[in-house]
Structures are given as structure tokens and as C-alpha cells.
Amino acid sequence: MGMRGKVLGLTGDEAVAYAIKQVEPDVVAAYPITPQTIIVERISEYVANGEIKTEYIAVESEHSAMSACIGAAAVGARAFTATASAGLAFMWETLYIAASCRLPIVMAIVNRALSAPINIHCDHSDSMGARDSGWIQIYCENSQEAYDAAIQAWKIAEHPDVLLPVMFCLDGFVLSHTLENVHTLPDEDVKEFIGERKFVKVRSHEGREVPFVLDPENPITIGPLDLYDFYFEHKRQQVEAMKNAKKVIVDVGREYGKISGREYGLLEPYKLESAEVAIVGLGSTMGTAKVVVDKLREKGRKVGLLKIRAFRPFPYEEVIKELEHVEVIGVLDRSLSFGAQGGPLFLEIRSAFYDFERRPLISNYVYGLGGRDMPPDLIMQIFDDLEKIKEKGRVDVLLKFIGLRE
Amino acid sequence: MSGEKLSLKDLARKRDLLAPGHRLCAGCGAAIVARLVMKATRGPTIVACATGCLEVATTIFPYTAWRVPWIHSAFENVASTASGIEAGLKALKRAGKLKYDHVDVIAFGGDGATYDIGFQAISGAFERGHDILYVLYDNEAYMNTGIQRSGGTPKYASTTTSPAGKVIPGKLELKKPISHIMVAHRIPYVATASPAYPLDLMRKVRRGLEVEGPAFIHILAPCPRGWRFDPRYTIEMARLAVQTCVFPLWEAENGKYKLTGVSRSIARNPKMKKPVEEYLKRQGRFRHLFTPENRHLVDEIQKIVDEEWNWLLKMCQLS
Ligand SMILES: Cc1ncc(C[n+]2csc(CCOP(=O)(O)OP(=O)(O)O)c2C)c(N)n1
Ligand code: SF4
Ligand SMILES: [Mg+2]
């Protein structure tokens, strides 16, 4: 299996656009922003050439992009958008609305730093700023993963136990503009895998069981005023949906493995067996880090890494299972949470181990802001540092900046 | 049925799609406007509503007053939400997944949602040509948040953010000519309407639904609370606004302006035109104008109304 599709030379953006072409959503509403532009340009071309029947809405802003996706998804259409940085920040209000209206929209985020100062290069400040918006977040290591996520996302988002929008993230320029060999699936395999969008039943105000979609024959009200008497319960339902998403992400990843030969889960352990120190991170840097781990392993050093794929829902239990034997953990963050003890991923990992009886030493490394390079020797330094911490038996400096001129 | 052929008799028999029991204030102009608009619908219809009095007071969970599928997303994005609905319907139809031949899409926005915060989204939706009817219910301030000024608040009206004070006599800026701006978007249909003239209003709504492409209807929605008048006079205020030419009735199909109803009669017989004072003095928001020091401001408003009316007559090739 997995041998039926073509291998294409694609940049990350092109890989996403190609997957979306195969999915052929009903509506794409998007606004260009570097480094996402190639995605919307390619999709526009597919539409212009009649290769897909998608309605392309060239909206006048990202706020309207997400709003149009909300309208389209509410009427039963499949809706896709893509953005980065300022565009995602501009969407902030509507991100929450999309998630809270339980609309299974799919969005590609091509990670880019936030202003000011304006910077077009990669870091994760944009998507990390949206981590509490109620969206599922999947981080991709390479273009292949971006292609695969662009297909799986629909099945996760639309699952009746989930009904939450999904954003999958790929690093700006590092992935978006870099050519890679991408194994694609045949169009019909993608279409079959995704299937038709189905609708859960809800009780309408007229007392009937009706599909959860704007349908003139079965009127429902979406997005009402919801005050202290019910709002809280609705938020609780979103918490449940996020919890359910963990199993669904794994199931969908497994099912996808059957048709592609590439199986996915919530996270990916790499050479963690017998590892004494390990780094945890997400995104393209994990590709570089794997090479570093290989080199160090060759030298007999007991190192490994854990790549987080799903940041929301966050796989706490799975993280502990993978890392329970590790003595020192270095968490790599490509964004900051100003005023906090460390970056967003660090806070999650440290909190995950709070109830674990044998807590490992955990240290935080912030790197790559505004596109600052993260070459192998810097990752090597982190492993050196982790081993030093292990010898000392304590973490002296919780948060360190990697590759920074002090 | 075309917009011209609607009759009050038929419309009176039609079931209200905005059900009673909502919590808009007694005498709320917006409630009357929405009910009339919904009376003029012609088939399967989906409604999107911007944040504001109309949205907040008609859909308090777990209740809703809407007998049509309805969505509220945010304050400033009703036009883009409606764009997505329309595009979604189009795509579903093309894919053979829509069980209706056609579904009308109506977007409701208040003056805040339209003149100010949602202006860009409307301009974008109209430029892209979505087949939607946008209804502006204009109560001339942000009523939901407590009567703050908007770009649609008329000059010298007192609001909570343009209060009539000892040195500043209310809002100093003119009401934005929103509907003319919409005509300038070269959309197929733009009209003004008043709940005091329900048949004219409903015909325009029907016409707006019939044309292919965007339509914009600007409807005055007097607000007893914000304008400070007794709730029983809502329709009278809506009527006086037209009779004084403060809010003339017109439509522009493919950019061609035409007066309708009473406004057309006033153009033929200028003696029918009432002085603005008759409208202003009935409302608490203009009370401060009726002092000896501020009298000249009433004259100024009269002058502005006359100028705008004359300009409109020219646009309608009536002068
Ligand atoms: C982005 C945003 N800013 C501010 C508000 C607060 N707000 C809610 S409704 C409203 C005013 C609505 O005014 P208008 O559109 O005229 O409708 P009305 O309430 O007068 O019917 C404001 C300021 C909001 N909901 N969202
Ligand atoms: S404040 Fe005005 S617009 Fe709002 S519900 Fe009351 S009367 Fe209607
Ligand atoms: Mg208002």
C-alpha cells in the first residue's frame, strides 16, 4: 500500500495546496500573506483551470476569511483557509467563534513571527497565541507531514465526537518554500478517505431532531446570546470534544497509515529507548534534531527526542509514557509567553509531570525567533547542556535562549 | 412574484418568520423592521445577523424568535459570514448536494455594524458580487451598548459618547451617506425604506431578493430609548423623518435613482415637505437644540436637509 500515488517535488505550501485540491472543499476563503501565499495562489490556479469546483472567495481580510468559512461551514459546506502571523492574529475573534459554533473548518498555518518589528520568517508565536481558541492544533515536521495533515484534518474535524476546527502548522520558509519529495495519494483514495460530510442531530427550538446545519426546512439558531445560565455548559462540551479528539486523531492517523503506509499519532518518539536525556519539541527543527540524535547515538550517548504532533489536545499521558524513564528533558520552544516561567510547550510538559512520582529535571530552551537559524551544532549544545544538568542533578537556569547574541 | 405585485392583503396572511415573544423594547423600530423584512421573503431563506439589539434580544438561549435558519457570528462580519453562506450554497448546488433550487440570504446589521466596524466587510462582499440582501436597520447609534454615537448618528444628536454639553452641542459630524456609498459600489439594487410605509418597504425587500447580486436596503428604525420619545410614537417618527425629507424614500436600480412613495409626492408638490423642526422637537436627543442659544443649529440642520434633498432630486432627474 502507499505505492499507488505519485512522488512529486513540492514545497510545503504546494504540498498543502495539492492535498486541498484532492480534497476539493466546497469553499476556500483566504487572504494572502507571506509565507502562505503560494497555497492560495495554487488553489486559485486550480479553480481558474477548472481542475476543482471549489468556490474561491478572494476576501478582503483574514477576519472575513474566517467569517466566510464560518458561514460556509454552517450551511453544510466544507471550508478551508490558510494564513500566517498577522493574518492569524487578525482572525483572533473569529477563531473562537468557529470553534465554539462547532464548525469543522480546516486551516493551514504557515508559521511566521508576529509584529513588531515586522518579520516574515518562522517562529511559532502566531499559532501558539491561538492555542486556547478551541482549535485542534497539529504541527508538521516536513512537507510530507503537511500534505498528510491537510487530508487527515477533515476526518478529525468532522468526526461526530469532535466537531472542532483543525489548524495544521508548517514552518514558514523552512518548509513552505523548500522543495521536497512528497508521496501523494491518488485523487480517488483521498476522496474515499474523506467521504461526505455528515451532520450530527440536534434538538431544534421547534422540538424536532434536526441536522446541525442551516437548512430552511429545519430551522435552527446558531450563535445566540448565551448568558450565565447555559454558556458554562457549552464550554464544558468543548472540553469534552477536545478530549475525544485525542482518540480520533490516533484512529484517523492509523486509518491513514493503511492507505498511505504512513501512520500518525499524537506524538512521535525518536530513539527514546534507554535515553537518559531527551529533547521535546515540534515543527521542522525536529527533523534537524533527529540527525543530531543519530550522530550522538553513534558516539554512544544516551539521547533521544520526542516530537509533539498534536499540541491541542495536548497528549499529557502519552508524553509521560514516552519520557518516564528519561532523567533530564530539554523542552524547545519557538515562541515566548512573556512573563511566564517558560515557553508554551515547556509549561505543558512541566505540568504533565507534576503528578508523576519520579519527576525528571526539565529545562527550557527558546530558539529560532524571527527565523533565527537552528543548525545542528546548537542542538548539540543543548544535549551537552542536558548531560551537564544530569551530572549536577539540578537545573540552575530554567529558561535559556539558544543562538542569541547576549 | 415580483416586488411590484406584493399586496398588503397577501402579506398579512403570511406567517411571521420573526415570532413574537422576543425581548426587544416595546415600540422598538428594529423589531418592526425585521418583521416586515421577513414578511417579504419569497422562499427558502437563511438569515445572518450582526451583534446588536436585534441579535441580542431575539435569540436568548435556549429561546429564539427566528423561524428561519439563523446565524450570528460577530459584530463586524455579517457581510462576510453571509458571503460564505452564499458561496457555500452555490458550491453545494453545483455539487448536486442542495435540496433547494435557490436559497435567499439576508444579512441584518445595525448602523454600528454597517457604517463603522463592519464597513470593510460589506464593501468587500459587494465588490465580490455575492447574491445577498443586506438590510441596514438604522437606529442611529450603538443602542445595544447604551446609545453611543455611530457614523450614522445625525448631526447634533446627543448620545452617551457625543453628549450635549455646555460647550459641545451633541455630535458635530454629519451622518455618513451610507446608501449613496453603496450605490457607488455599482451593485444592482440599493433602496431606503421606512416602517411607516410598510408596503414600500416590503416591495423593496422583495426587489432586493429578486435581483442577482448584492442588494442593500437602508431602513430607518426609530428607537424610543435612544431617541428619547414615547414608545407609542415609533411609526410617527419614522413617518416624520420621511415627510421632512430627513430620510427620503428612494431606490437605485443599477445606479439609476428613483424617488418612491411619499418622497415622490413631495418632489411633485414641495408644499408637502414639513420643516425639520417638527421631527427634531419630538425627540429628547435633540432637546438641547431648542434653547435660544442653540436655535440656529436647527436652522443649520434644515439647511443640510434641504441641500441633500435637492441633491437627491438632481440624482432622480427631477430638478
Ligand atoms: C468587536 C466588537 N466591538 C465591540 C462590541 C460591543 N458592541 C456590541 S453591539 C454594539 C453596538 C451595536 O450597534 P448597532 O450596530 O448600531 O446595533 P444596535 O445595537 O444599535 O441595534 C457594540 C459596540 C462587540 N460586540 N464586538
Ligand atoms: S434600545 Fe432601541 S433598538 Fe434596542 S431594543 Fe430598545 S428600542 Fe430597540
Ligand atoms: Mg444602532
mmCIF file of N, CA, C and O in Angstrom, chain A residues 10-16 34-39 109-111 120 122 142-143 146 170-180:
data_model
loop_
_atom_site.group_PDB
_atom_site.id
_atom_site.type_symbol
_atom_site.label_atom_id
_atom_site.label_comp_id
_atom_site.label_asym_id
_atom_site.label_seq_id
_atom_site.Cartn_x
_atom_site.Cartn_y
_atom_site.Cartn_z
ATOM 1 N N LEU A 10 7.607 19.016 -4.291
ATOM 2 C CA LEU A 10 6.714 20.105 -3.891
ATOM 3 C C LEU A 10 7.319 20.885 -2.725
ATOM 4 O O LEU A 10 7.970 20.308 -1.865
ATOM 5 N N THR A 11 7.047 22.164 -2.704
ATOM 6 C CA THR A 11 7.359 22.926 -1.492
ATOM 7 C C THR A 11 6.251 22.629 -0.484
ATOM 8 O O THR A 11 5.201 22.077 -0.846
ATOM 9 N N GLY A 12 6.465 23.013 0.746
ATOM 10 C CA GLY A 12 5.446 22.768 1.774
ATOM 11 C C GLY A 12 4.120 23.392 1.393
ATOM 12 O O GLY A 12 3.057 22.776 1.527
ATOM 13 N N ASP A 13 4.162 24.614 0.931
ATOM 14 C CA ASP A 13 2.932 25.294 0.528
ATOM 15 C C ASP A 13 2.252 24.553 -0.621
ATOM 16 O O ASP A 13 1.032 24.374 -0.633
ATOM 17 N N GLU A 14 3.068 24.136 -1.588
ATOM 18 C CA GLU A 14 2.489 23.416 -2.728
ATOM 19 C C GLU A 14 1.904 22.075 -2.312
ATOM 20 O O GLU A 14 0.882 21.648 -2.839
ATOM 21 N N ALA A 15 2.560 21.446 -1.359
ATOM 22 C CA ALA A 15 2.053 20.155 -0.869
ATOM 23 C C ALA A 15 0.677 20.335 -0.242
ATOM 24 O O ALA A 15 -0.231 19.527 -0.450
ATOM 25 N N VAL A 16 0.528 21.420 0.516
ATOM 26 C CA VAL A 16 -0.773 21.711 1.129
ATOM 27 C C VAL A 16 -1.807 21.985 0.041
ATOM 28 O O VAL A 16 -2.912 21.427 0.042
ATOM 29 N N THR A 34 2.646 36.427 3.265
ATOM 30 C CA THR A 34 3.890 35.657 3.273
ATOM 31 C C THR A 34 4.014 34.952 4.625
ATOM 32 O O THR A 34 3.731 35.584 5.637
ATOM 33 N N PRO A 35 4.413 33.708 4.657
ATOM 34 C CA PRO A 35 4.817 32.795 3.591
ATOM 35 C C PRO A 35 3.711 31.798 3.180
ATOM 36 O O PRO A 35 4.009 30.712 2.722
ATOM 37 N N GLN A 36 2.469 32.216 3.319
ATOM 38 C CA GLN A 36 1.349 31.336 2.970
ATOM 39 C C GLN A 36 0.942 31.493 1.515
ATOM 40 O O GLN A 36 0.236 30.663 0.961
ATOM 41 N N THR A 37 1.375 32.592 0.870
ATOM 42 C CA THR A 37 0.828 32.995 -0.441
ATOM 43 C C THR A 37 0.752 31.893 -1.490
ATOM 44 O O THR A 37 -0.215 31.834 -2.245
ATOM 45 N N ILE A 38 1.778 31.038 -1.506
ATOM 46 C CA ILE A 38 1.798 30.012 -2.565
ATOM 47 C C ILE A 38 0.556 29.111 -2.450
ATOM 48 O O ILE A 38 0.008 28.673 -3.461
ATOM 49 N N ILE A 39 0.115 28.870 -1.234
ATOM 50 C CA ILE A 39 -1.062 27.997 -1.054
ATOM 51 C C ILE A 39 -2.266 28.605 -1.774
ATOM 52 O O ILE A 39 -2.933 27.944 -2.573
ATOM 53 N N ILE A 109 -1.697 26.828 8.795
ATOM 54 C CA ILE A 109 -0.939 27.961 9.325
ATOM 55 C C ILE A 109 0.501 27.779 8.881
ATOM 56 O O ILE A 109 1.107 26.739 9.132
ATOM 57 N N VAL A 110 1.017 28.776 8.185
ATOM 58 C CA VAL A 110 2.416 28.736 7.802
ATOM 59 C C VAL A 110 3.133 29.642 8.795
ATOM 60 O O VAL A 110 3.107 30.863 8.670
ATOM 61 N N ASN A 111 3.732 29.012 9.799
ATOM 62 C CA ASN A 111 4.197 29.762 10.967
ATOM 63 C C ASN A 111 5.165 30.887 10.629
ATOM 64 O O ASN A 111 6.141 30.705 9.894
ATOM 65 N N ILE A 120 9.164 38.400 8.479
ATOM 66 C CA ILE A 120 8.386 37.439 7.684
ATOM 67 C C ILE A 120 8.774 35.988 7.967
ATOM 68 O O ILE A 120 8.211 35.072 7.396
ATOM 69 N N CYS A 122 10.148 32.399 10.203
ATOM 70 C CA CYS A 122 9.424 31.452 11.059
ATOM 71 C C CYS A 122 9.657 31.628 12.552
ATOM 72 O O CYS A 122 10.782 31.764 13.005
ATOM 73 N N ASN A 142 7.689 18.205 8.244
ATOM 74 C CA ASN A 142 8.160 18.384 6.874
ATOM 75 C C ASN A 142 6.954 18.480 5.929
ATOM 76 O O ASN A 142 5.806 18.372 6.371
ATOM 77 N N SER A 143 7.227 18.648 4.652
ATOM 78 C CA SER A 143 6.141 18.845 3.694
ATOM 79 C C SER A 143 5.262 17.605 3.568
ATOM 80 O O SER A 143 4.065 17.707 3.332
ATOM 81 N N ALA A 146 2.839 17.785 6.202
ATOM 82 C CA ALA A 146 1.851 18.839 5.919
ATOM 83 C C ALA A 146 0.816 18.320 4.922
ATOM 84 O O ALA A 146 -0.393 18.521 5.079
ATOM 85 N N LEU A 170 2.811 24.511 9.569
ATOM 86 C CA LEU A 170 4.100 24.171 8.977
ATOM 87 C C LEU A 170 4.982 25.403 9.035
ATOM 88 O O LEU A 170 4.495 26.531 8.905
ATOM 89 N N ASP A 171 6.265 25.189 9.231
ATOM 90 C CA ASP A 171 7.183 26.304 9.441
ATOM 91 C C ASP A 171 7.375 27.134 8.174
ATOM 92 O O ASP A 171 7.642 26.599 7.095
ATOM 93 N N GLY A 172 7.242 28.444 8.345
ATOM 94 C CA GLY A 172 7.393 29.371 7.230
ATOM 95 C C GLY A 172 8.782 29.271 6.620
ATOM 96 O O GLY A 172 9.772 29.135 7.343
ATOM 97 N N PHE A 173 8.867 29.337 5.320
ATOM 98 C CA PHE A 173 10.093 29.262 4.526
ATOM 99 C C PHE A 173 10.815 27.935 4.693
ATOM 100 O O PHE A 173 11.062 27.255 3.702
ATOM 101 N N VAL A 174 11.153 27.559 5.934
ATOM 102 C CA VAL A 174 11.877 26.308 6.154
ATOM 103 C C VAL A 174 11.143 25.174 5.434
ATOM 104 O O VAL A 174 11.752 24.352 4.748
ATOM 105 N N LEU A 175 9.819 25.147 5.581
ATOM 106 C CA LEU A 175 9.029 24.134 4.877
ATOM 107 C C LEU A 175 8.259 24.747 3.712
ATOM 108 O O LEU A 175 8.239 24.193 2.612
ATOM 109 N N SER A 176 7.658 25.882 3.932
ATOM 110 C CA SER A 176 6.727 26.424 2.932
ATOM 111 C C SER A 176 7.383 26.656 1.581
ATOM 112 O O SER A 176 6.756 26.510 0.546
ATOM 113 N N HIS A 177 8.658 27.047 1.591
ATOM 114 C CA HIS A 177 9.327 27.423 0.354
ATOM 115 C C HIS A 177 10.458 26.473 -0.024
ATOM 116 O O HIS A 177 11.302 26.812 -0.834
ATOM 117 N N THR A 178 10.497 25.311 0.593
ATOM 118 C CA THR A 178 11.599 24.390 0.331
ATOM 119 C C THR A 178 11.067 23.143 -0.376
ATOM 120 O O THR A 178 10.091 22.541 0.065
ATOM 121 N N LEU A 179 11.743 22.819 -1.461
ATOM 122 C CA LEU A 179 11.296 21.684 -2.272
ATOM 123 C C LEU A 179 11.647 20.353 -1.599
ATOM 124 O O LEU A 179 12.750 20.184 -1.092
ATOM 125 N N GLU A 180 10.681 19.457 -1.617
ATOM 126 C CA GLU A 180 10.889 18.139 -1.019
ATOM 127 C C GLU A 180 10.188 17.117 -1.904
ATOM 128 O O GLU A 180 9.249 17.456 -2.607
#
